[in-house]
């Protein structure tokens, strides 16, 4: 268990040090700014959709290690997913970080599993889910729903 924790730690540190898809995007289809005042995390999420599929997703901004690595892993996980699959993954991920019970639909989290450890640190849950909430906001803005936020 200790080794597993260390491995998880390494994956998180790696994504924090070398964040994937860390760049501004020209002419995104969707864009949203995410802010986590509890920690000071500030990130922007950009996305491109084609025929309902996430063609590209990127982020920039300033976040703590958990926020940055979670955003980095999210961009990797979401590319090529349909909007419905992206939402389902977000639900499953959010559930894994906030609930003790197994997620009913059992959607595999893949590498996102490494972030499950933050469940023991409620303050950190917001850091880990900020990118996802922001992605969700960007998607809803793209779909014309501006009543949120
Ligand atoms: Zn944070």
Short mmCIF file of N, CA and C and ligand atoms in Angstrom, two decimals:
data_model
loop_
_atom_site.label_atom_id
_atom_site.label_comp_id
_atom_site.label_asym_id
_atom_site.label_seq_id
_atom_site.Cartn_x
_atom_site.Cartn_y
_atom_site.Cartn_z
N UNK A 1 0.85 -1.20 0.00
CA UNK A 1 0.00 0.00 0.00
C UNK A 1 0.88 1.25 0.00
N UNK A 2 1.97 1.17 0.76
CA UNK A 2 2.88 2.32 0.84
C UNK A 2 3.53 2.56 -0.53
N UNK A 3 3.90 1.46 -1.21
CA UNK A 3 4.51 1.57 -2.53
C UNK A 3 3.54 2.18 -3.54
N UNK A 4 2.30 1.76 -3.42
CA UNK A 4 1.28 2.26 -4.33
C UNK A 4 1.12 3.77 -4.14
N UNK A 5 1.10 4.18 -2.88
CA UNK A 5 0.99 5.59 -2.56
C UNK A 5 2.15 6.38 -3.17
N UNK A 6 3.33 5.79 -3.08
CA UNK A 6 4.52 6.45 -3.62
C UNK A 6 4.44 6.56 -5.14
N UNK A 7 3.95 5.49 -5.76
CA UNK A 7 3.79 5.50 -7.21
C UNK A 7 2.81 6.59 -7.61
N UNK A 8 1.69 6.66 -6.90
CA UNK A 8 0.68 7.67 -7.17
C UNK A 8 1.30 9.06 -7.05
N UNK A 9 2.08 9.23 -5.98
CA UNK A 9 2.73 10.50 -5.73
C UNK A 9 3.61 10.90 -6.91
N UNK A 10 4.32 9.90 -7.44
CA UNK A 10 5.23 10.17 -8.55
C UNK A 10 4.49 10.61 -9.80
N UNK A 11 3.36 9.95 -10.06
CA UNK A 11 2.57 10.31 -11.24
C UNK A 11 2.07 11.75 -11.10
N UNK A 12 1.61 12.09 -9.91
CA UNK A 12 1.09 13.44 -9.67
C UNK A 12 2.22 14.47 -9.83
N UNK A 13 3.37 14.17 -9.26
CA UNK A 13 4.51 15.10 -9.35
C UNK A 13 4.96 15.26 -10.80
N UNK A 14 4.94 14.15 -11.55
CA UNK A 14 5.35 14.20 -12.96
C UNK A 14 4.43 15.12 -13.77
N UNK A 15 3.12 14.95 -13.56
CA UNK A 15 2.16 15.79 -14.30
C UNK A 15 2.25 17.25 -13.87
N UNK A 16 2.63 17.47 -12.61
CA UNK A 16 2.77 18.84 -12.13
C UNK A 16 4.01 19.50 -12.76
N UNK A 17 5.07 18.71 -12.88
CA UNK A 17 6.32 19.24 -13.41
C UNK A 17 6.27 19.40 -14.94
N UNK A 18 5.64 18.43 -15.58
CA UNK A 18 5.53 18.46 -17.05
C UNK A 18 4.07 18.37 -17.46
N UNK A 19 3.29 19.40 -17.19
CA UNK A 19 1.85 19.30 -17.49
C UNK A 19 1.60 19.11 -18.99
N UNK A 20 0.71 18.17 -19.31
CA UNK A 20 0.35 17.91 -20.70
C UNK A 20 -0.71 18.92 -21.15
N UNK A 21 -0.62 19.30 -22.42
CA UNK A 21 -1.61 20.22 -23.00
C UNK A 21 -1.71 21.53 -22.23
N UNK A 22 -0.57 21.99 -21.73
CA UNK A 22 -0.53 23.25 -20.98
C UNK A 22 -0.23 24.38 -21.96
N UNK A 23 -1.27 24.94 -22.52
CA UNK A 23 -1.11 26.00 -23.52
C UNK A 23 -2.44 26.70 -23.74
N UNK A 24 -2.34 27.95 -24.16
CA UNK A 24 -3.53 28.67 -24.60
C UNK A 24 -3.95 28.09 -25.95
N UNK A 25 -5.23 28.18 -26.26
CA UNK A 25 -5.70 27.69 -27.55
C UNK A 25 -6.28 28.85 -28.34
N UNK A 26 -5.88 28.93 -29.60
CA UNK A 26 -6.44 29.95 -30.48
C UNK A 26 -7.84 29.51 -30.92
N UNK A 27 -8.78 30.42 -30.85
CA UNK A 27 -10.14 30.16 -31.32
C UNK A 27 -10.75 28.86 -30.77
N UNK A 28 -10.83 28.72 -29.47
CA UNK A 28 -11.47 27.51 -28.93
C UNK A 28 -12.99 27.57 -29.15
N UNK A 29 -13.61 26.40 -29.19
CA UNK A 29 -15.09 26.36 -29.27
C UNK A 29 -15.69 26.69 -27.91
N UNK A 30 -15.00 26.29 -26.87
CA UNK A 30 -15.47 26.55 -25.52
C UNK A 30 -14.31 27.03 -24.67
N UNK A 31 -14.62 27.90 -23.72
CA UNK A 31 -13.60 28.44 -22.83
C UNK A 31 -14.25 28.77 -21.50
N UNK A 32 -13.55 28.51 -20.40
CA UNK A 32 -14.06 28.94 -19.10
C UNK A 32 -12.89 29.16 -18.16
N UNK A 33 -13.12 30.03 -17.20
CA UNK A 33 -12.12 30.31 -16.17
C UNK A 33 -12.58 29.65 -14.87
N UNK A 34 -11.66 28.97 -14.22
CA UNK A 34 -11.98 28.32 -12.96
C UNK A 34 -11.18 28.92 -11.83
N UNK A 35 -11.82 29.08 -10.69
CA UNK A 35 -11.21 29.75 -9.56
C UNK A 35 -11.52 28.97 -8.28
N UNK A 36 -10.49 28.62 -7.55
CA UNK A 36 -10.68 27.93 -6.28
C UNK A 36 -10.08 28.79 -5.17
N UNK A 37 -10.90 29.67 -4.59
CA UNK A 37 -10.38 30.62 -3.61
C UNK A 37 -9.82 29.96 -2.35
N UNK A 38 -10.27 28.73 -2.06
CA UNK A 38 -9.78 28.02 -0.87
C UNK A 38 -8.27 27.80 -0.93
N UNK A 39 -7.77 27.66 -2.15
CA UNK A 39 -6.35 27.33 -2.32
C UNK A 39 -5.61 28.39 -3.13
N UNK A 40 -6.36 29.13 -3.95
CA UNK A 40 -5.73 30.12 -4.82
C UNK A 40 -5.51 29.63 -6.23
N UNK A 41 -6.08 28.46 -6.56
CA UNK A 41 -5.94 27.91 -7.91
C UNK A 41 -6.74 28.74 -8.90
N UNK A 42 -6.09 29.08 -10.01
CA UNK A 42 -6.75 29.83 -11.10
C UNK A 42 -6.37 29.15 -12.40
N UNK A 43 -7.35 28.59 -13.10
CA UNK A 43 -7.00 27.98 -14.38
C UNK A 43 -8.02 28.34 -15.46
N UNK A 44 -7.56 28.28 -16.70
CA UNK A 44 -8.43 28.46 -17.85
C UNK A 44 -8.45 27.14 -18.62
N UNK A 45 -9.64 26.77 -19.08
CA UNK A 45 -9.78 25.55 -19.88
C UNK A 45 -10.28 25.94 -21.27
N UNK A 46 -9.64 25.38 -22.28
CA UNK A 46 -10.02 25.61 -23.67
C UNK A 46 -10.40 24.27 -24.29
N UNK A 47 -11.42 24.27 -25.14
CA UNK A 47 -11.75 23.02 -25.80
C UNK A 47 -12.22 23.22 -27.23
N UNK A 48 -11.94 22.23 -28.02
CA UNK A 48 -12.42 22.16 -29.39
C UNK A 48 -13.24 20.89 -29.54
N UNK A 49 -14.43 21.07 -30.15
CA UNK A 49 -15.30 19.92 -30.36
C UNK A 49 -15.54 19.73 -31.85
N UNK A 50 -15.60 18.46 -32.25
CA UNK A 50 -15.95 18.18 -33.64
C UNK A 50 -16.93 17.02 -33.65
N UNK A 51 -18.12 17.26 -34.19
CA UNK A 51 -19.17 16.24 -34.25
C UNK A 51 -19.42 15.62 -32.87
N UNK A 52 -19.45 16.46 -31.84
CA UNK A 52 -19.75 15.97 -30.50
C UNK A 52 -18.61 15.26 -29.81
N UNK A 53 -17.42 15.29 -30.42
CA UNK A 53 -16.26 14.63 -29.82
C UNK A 53 -15.24 15.69 -29.41
N UNK A 54 -14.63 15.49 -28.24
CA UNK A 54 -13.60 16.41 -27.78
C UNK A 54 -12.36 16.21 -28.64
N UNK A 55 -12.14 17.16 -29.53
CA UNK A 55 -11.03 17.04 -30.46
C UNK A 55 -9.73 17.51 -29.80
N UNK A 56 -9.84 18.56 -29.01
CA UNK A 56 -8.67 19.08 -28.32
C UNK A 56 -9.12 19.75 -27.03
N UNK A 57 -8.29 19.64 -26.01
CA UNK A 57 -8.57 20.33 -24.76
C UNK A 57 -7.23 20.72 -24.14
N UNK A 58 -7.14 21.96 -23.69
CA UNK A 58 -5.89 22.43 -23.10
C UNK A 58 -6.20 23.35 -21.92
N UNK A 59 -5.18 23.68 -21.16
CA UNK A 59 -5.39 24.56 -20.01
C UNK A 59 -4.16 25.42 -19.78
N UNK A 60 -4.36 26.53 -19.10
CA UNK A 60 -3.23 27.26 -18.55
C UNK A 60 -3.68 27.97 -17.27
N UNK A 61 -2.75 28.64 -16.64
CA UNK A 61 -3.09 29.30 -15.39
C UNK A 61 -2.12 28.91 -14.30
N UNK A 62 -2.53 29.19 -13.08
CA UNK A 62 -1.69 28.90 -11.91
C UNK A 62 -2.45 28.07 -10.90
N UNK A 63 -1.97 26.88 -10.66
CA UNK A 63 -2.62 26.04 -9.66
C UNK A 63 -1.58 25.33 -8.82
N UNK A 64 -2.02 24.77 -7.71
CA UNK A 64 -1.12 23.98 -6.87
C UNK A 64 -0.82 22.65 -7.59
N UNK A 65 0.01 21.84 -7.00
CA UNK A 65 0.43 20.59 -7.64
C UNK A 65 -0.76 19.69 -7.94
N UNK A 66 -1.70 19.59 -7.02
CA UNK A 66 -2.87 18.72 -7.22
C UNK A 66 -3.74 19.26 -8.36
N UNK A 67 -3.96 20.55 -8.35
CA UNK A 67 -4.80 21.19 -9.38
C UNK A 67 -4.17 21.02 -10.76
N UNK A 68 -2.88 21.33 -10.86
CA UNK A 68 -2.19 21.26 -12.15
C UNK A 68 -2.11 19.84 -12.68
N UNK A 69 -1.75 18.90 -11.81
CA UNK A 69 -1.63 17.52 -12.28
C UNK A 69 -3.00 16.96 -12.64
N UNK A 70 -4.03 17.33 -11.90
CA UNK A 70 -5.38 16.85 -12.22
C UNK A 70 -5.84 17.42 -13.56
N UNK A 71 -5.56 18.70 -13.82
CA UNK A 71 -5.93 19.31 -15.09
C UNK A 71 -5.18 18.64 -16.24
N UNK A 72 -3.90 18.38 -16.01
CA UNK A 72 -3.08 17.73 -17.03
C UNK A 72 -3.62 16.34 -17.37
N UNK A 73 -3.92 15.57 -16.32
CA UNK A 73 -4.45 14.21 -16.54
C UNK A 73 -5.83 14.26 -17.20
N UNK A 74 -6.60 15.28 -16.83
CA UNK A 74 -7.93 15.41 -17.42
C UNK A 74 -7.84 15.64 -18.93
N UNK A 75 -6.93 16.51 -19.36
CA UNK A 75 -6.83 16.80 -20.80
C UNK A 75 -6.48 15.53 -21.57
N UNK A 76 -5.60 14.71 -20.97
CA UNK A 76 -5.22 13.45 -21.62
C UNK A 76 -6.42 12.51 -21.68
N UNK A 77 -7.17 12.45 -20.57
CA UNK A 77 -8.29 11.51 -20.48
C UNK A 77 -9.45 11.90 -21.40
N UNK A 78 -9.63 13.20 -21.63
CA UNK A 78 -10.83 13.65 -22.35
C UNK A 78 -10.69 13.67 -23.87
N UNK A 79 -9.48 13.74 -24.35
CA UNK A 79 -9.30 13.81 -25.81
C UNK A 79 -9.87 12.58 -26.48
N UNK A 80 -10.72 12.80 -27.47
CA UNK A 80 -11.31 11.70 -28.21
C UNK A 80 -12.61 11.18 -27.61
N UNK A 81 -12.98 11.71 -26.43
CA UNK A 81 -14.23 11.29 -25.80
C UNK A 81 -15.41 12.09 -26.37
N UNK A 82 -16.58 11.47 -26.41
CA UNK A 82 -17.78 12.21 -26.77
C UNK A 82 -18.18 13.06 -25.57
N UNK A 83 -19.07 14.02 -25.81
CA UNK A 83 -19.54 14.87 -24.70
C UNK A 83 -20.14 14.01 -23.60
N UNK A 84 -20.93 13.00 -23.99
CA UNK A 84 -21.58 12.14 -23.00
C UNK A 84 -20.55 11.34 -22.21
N UNK A 85 -19.54 10.84 -22.90
CA UNK A 85 -18.49 10.07 -22.21
C UNK A 85 -17.71 10.96 -21.26
N UNK A 86 -17.46 12.20 -21.68
CA UNK A 86 -16.74 13.15 -20.84
C UNK A 86 -17.51 13.43 -19.57
N UNK A 87 -18.80 13.65 -19.71
CA UNK A 87 -19.64 13.91 -18.54
C UNK A 87 -19.69 12.70 -17.62
N UNK A 88 -19.81 11.51 -18.20
CA UNK A 88 -19.87 10.28 -17.40
C UNK A 88 -18.56 10.08 -16.63
N UNK A 89 -17.44 10.40 -17.27
CA UNK A 89 -16.14 10.26 -16.61
C UNK A 89 -16.02 11.26 -15.46
N UNK A 90 -16.50 12.47 -15.68
CA UNK A 90 -16.49 13.50 -14.64
C UNK A 90 -17.32 13.03 -13.43
N UNK A 91 -18.51 12.50 -13.71
CA UNK A 91 -19.38 12.01 -12.63
C UNK A 91 -18.68 10.92 -11.83
N UNK A 92 -18.06 9.99 -12.54
CA UNK A 92 -17.40 8.87 -11.90
C UNK A 92 -16.20 9.34 -11.07
N UNK A 93 -15.43 10.25 -11.65
CA UNK A 93 -14.26 10.81 -10.98
C UNK A 93 -14.67 11.57 -9.72
N UNK A 94 -15.69 12.41 -9.87
CA UNK A 94 -16.18 13.20 -8.74
C UNK A 94 -16.67 12.29 -7.62
N UNK A 95 -17.37 11.24 -8.03
CA UNK A 95 -17.90 10.27 -7.07
C UNK A 95 -16.75 9.61 -6.31
N UNK A 96 -15.72 9.21 -7.05
CA UNK A 96 -14.58 8.51 -6.43
C UNK A 96 -13.88 9.39 -5.40
N UNK A 97 -13.91 10.69 -5.62
CA UNK A 97 -13.21 11.61 -4.72
C UNK A 97 -14.06 12.06 -3.54
N UNK A 98 -15.37 11.82 -3.62
CA UNK A 98 -16.22 12.37 -2.58
C UNK A 98 -17.06 11.33 -1.84
N UNK A 99 -17.20 10.14 -2.41
CA UNK A 99 -18.07 9.12 -1.80
C UNK A 99 -17.28 7.87 -1.45
N UNK A 100 -17.75 7.18 -0.42
CA UNK A 100 -17.08 5.93 -0.03
C UNK A 100 -17.60 4.74 -0.83
N UNK A 101 -18.80 4.87 -1.36
CA UNK A 101 -19.40 3.76 -2.08
C UNK A 101 -18.86 3.67 -3.50
N UNK A 102 -18.96 2.51 -4.07
CA UNK A 102 -18.52 2.33 -5.46
C UNK A 102 -19.48 3.06 -6.39
N UNK A 103 -18.94 3.55 -7.49
CA UNK A 103 -19.79 4.24 -8.44
C UNK A 103 -20.66 3.22 -9.16
N UNK A 104 -22.00 3.45 -9.19
CA UNK A 104 -22.92 2.46 -9.75
C UNK A 104 -22.59 2.00 -11.16
N UNK A 105 -22.18 2.92 -12.02
CA UNK A 105 -21.95 2.54 -13.42
C UNK A 105 -20.55 2.01 -13.66
N UNK A 106 -19.70 2.13 -12.64
CA UNK A 106 -18.36 1.57 -12.71
C UNK A 106 -17.62 1.93 -14.00
N UNK A 107 -17.46 3.19 -14.23
CA UNK A 107 -16.69 3.66 -15.39
C UNK A 107 -15.21 3.68 -14.98
N UNK A 108 -14.37 2.95 -15.70
CA UNK A 108 -12.96 2.87 -15.30
C UNK A 108 -12.29 4.25 -15.35
N UNK A 109 -11.58 4.57 -14.29
CA UNK A 109 -10.94 5.88 -14.21
C UNK A 109 -9.55 5.89 -14.83
N UNK A 110 -8.99 4.71 -15.07
CA UNK A 110 -7.66 4.66 -15.65
C UNK A 110 -6.65 5.38 -14.77
N UNK A 111 -5.83 6.23 -15.39
CA UNK A 111 -4.78 6.92 -14.65
C UNK A 111 -5.31 7.91 -13.62
N UNK A 112 -6.56 8.31 -13.80
CA UNK A 112 -7.14 9.26 -12.85
C UNK A 112 -7.23 8.67 -11.45
N UNK A 113 -7.14 7.33 -11.38
CA UNK A 113 -7.17 6.63 -10.09
C UNK A 113 -6.19 7.23 -9.08
N UNK A 114 -5.05 7.71 -9.58
CA UNK A 114 -4.00 8.18 -8.68
C UNK A 114 -4.46 9.36 -7.82
N UNK A 115 -5.51 10.03 -8.27
CA UNK A 115 -5.98 11.21 -7.52
C UNK A 115 -6.99 10.85 -6.44
N UNK A 116 -7.37 9.56 -6.40
CA UNK A 116 -8.39 9.16 -5.42
C UNK A 116 -7.96 9.41 -3.99
N UNK A 117 -6.63 9.45 -3.79
CA UNK A 117 -6.09 9.68 -2.44
C UNK A 117 -6.51 11.01 -1.82
N UNK A 118 -6.89 11.98 -2.65
CA UNK A 118 -7.25 13.28 -2.09
C UNK A 118 -8.56 13.23 -1.31
N UNK A 119 -9.29 12.11 -1.48
CA UNK A 119 -10.55 11.97 -0.75
C UNK A 119 -10.34 12.15 0.77
N UNK A 120 -9.16 11.78 1.24
CA UNK A 120 -8.85 11.91 2.66
C UNK A 120 -8.56 13.36 3.07
N UNK A 121 -8.47 14.24 2.09
CA UNK A 121 -8.18 15.65 2.37
C UNK A 121 -9.22 16.53 1.68
N UNK A 122 -10.36 16.70 2.36
CA UNK A 122 -11.50 17.40 1.73
C UNK A 122 -11.13 18.73 1.08
N UNK A 123 -10.20 19.48 1.66
CA UNK A 123 -9.83 20.77 1.09
C UNK A 123 -9.21 20.58 -0.29
N UNK A 124 -8.50 19.45 -0.45
CA UNK A 124 -7.82 19.15 -1.71
C UNK A 124 -8.76 18.68 -2.81
N UNK A 125 -9.95 18.23 -2.41
CA UNK A 125 -10.90 17.73 -3.42
C UNK A 125 -11.23 18.84 -4.42
N UNK A 126 -11.38 20.05 -3.91
CA UNK A 126 -11.67 21.18 -4.81
C UNK A 126 -10.53 21.42 -5.78
N UNK A 127 -9.30 21.25 -5.31
CA UNK A 127 -8.13 21.41 -6.19
C UNK A 127 -8.20 20.38 -7.32
N UNK A 128 -8.54 19.15 -6.96
CA UNK A 128 -8.52 18.05 -7.93
C UNK A 128 -9.69 18.11 -8.90
N UNK A 129 -10.80 18.73 -8.49
CA UNK A 129 -11.97 18.75 -9.37
C UNK A 129 -12.15 20.08 -10.10
N UNK A 130 -11.31 21.06 -9.78
CA UNK A 130 -11.48 22.40 -10.40
C UNK A 130 -11.45 22.33 -11.92
N UNK A 131 -10.46 21.63 -12.47
CA UNK A 131 -10.35 21.55 -13.94
C UNK A 131 -11.61 20.94 -14.54
N UNK A 132 -12.15 19.94 -13.86
CA UNK A 132 -13.34 19.24 -14.38
C UNK A 132 -14.56 20.14 -14.35
N UNK A 133 -14.73 20.85 -13.24
CA UNK A 133 -15.85 21.79 -13.16
C UNK A 133 -15.72 22.86 -14.24
N UNK A 134 -14.48 23.28 -14.46
CA UNK A 134 -14.23 24.34 -15.45
C UNK A 134 -14.48 23.82 -16.86
N UNK A 135 -14.06 22.58 -17.11
CA UNK A 135 -14.33 21.95 -18.41
C UNK A 135 -15.85 21.88 -18.64
N UNK A 136 -16.55 21.48 -17.60
CA UNK A 136 -18.01 21.36 -17.67
C UNK A 136 -18.63 22.73 -18.00
N UNK A 137 -18.11 23.78 -17.37
CA UNK A 137 -18.62 25.14 -17.63
C UNK A 137 -18.34 25.56 -19.07
N UNK A 138 -17.14 25.22 -19.57
CA UNK A 138 -16.77 25.56 -20.95
C UNK A 138 -17.69 24.84 -21.93
N UNK A 139 -17.99 23.60 -21.63
CA UNK A 139 -18.86 22.80 -22.49
C UNK A 139 -20.28 23.38 -22.51
N UNK A 140 -20.76 23.76 -21.33
CA UNK A 140 -22.12 24.30 -21.25
C UNK A 140 -22.22 25.65 -21.94
N UNK A 141 -21.16 26.45 -21.85
CA UNK A 141 -21.14 27.74 -22.56
C UNK A 141 -21.22 27.50 -24.06
N UNK A 142 -20.45 26.50 -24.52
CA UNK A 142 -20.45 26.16 -25.94
C UNK A 142 -21.85 25.76 -26.38
N UNK A 143 -22.55 25.05 -25.49
CA UNK A 143 -23.89 24.58 -25.83
C UNK A 143 -24.94 25.68 -25.69
N UNK A 144 -24.48 26.88 -25.33
CA UNK A 144 -25.40 28.01 -25.29
C UNK A 144 -26.05 28.24 -23.94
N UNK A 145 -25.63 27.50 -22.94
CA UNK A 145 -26.18 27.68 -21.60
C UNK A 145 -25.30 28.67 -20.84
N UNK A 146 -25.74 29.92 -20.80
CA UNK A 146 -24.91 30.93 -20.12
C UNK A 146 -25.50 31.30 -18.76
N UNK A 147 -26.48 30.49 -18.32
CA UNK A 147 -27.14 30.82 -17.06
C UNK A 147 -26.35 30.31 -15.85
N UNK A 148 -25.28 29.53 -16.13
CA UNK A 148 -24.55 28.93 -15.02
C UNK A 148 -23.42 29.83 -14.51
N UNK A 149 -22.74 29.40 -13.50
CA UNK A 149 -21.59 30.05 -12.84
C UNK A 149 -21.99 31.06 -11.77
ZN1 LIG B 1 -5.08 23.80 -4.99
#
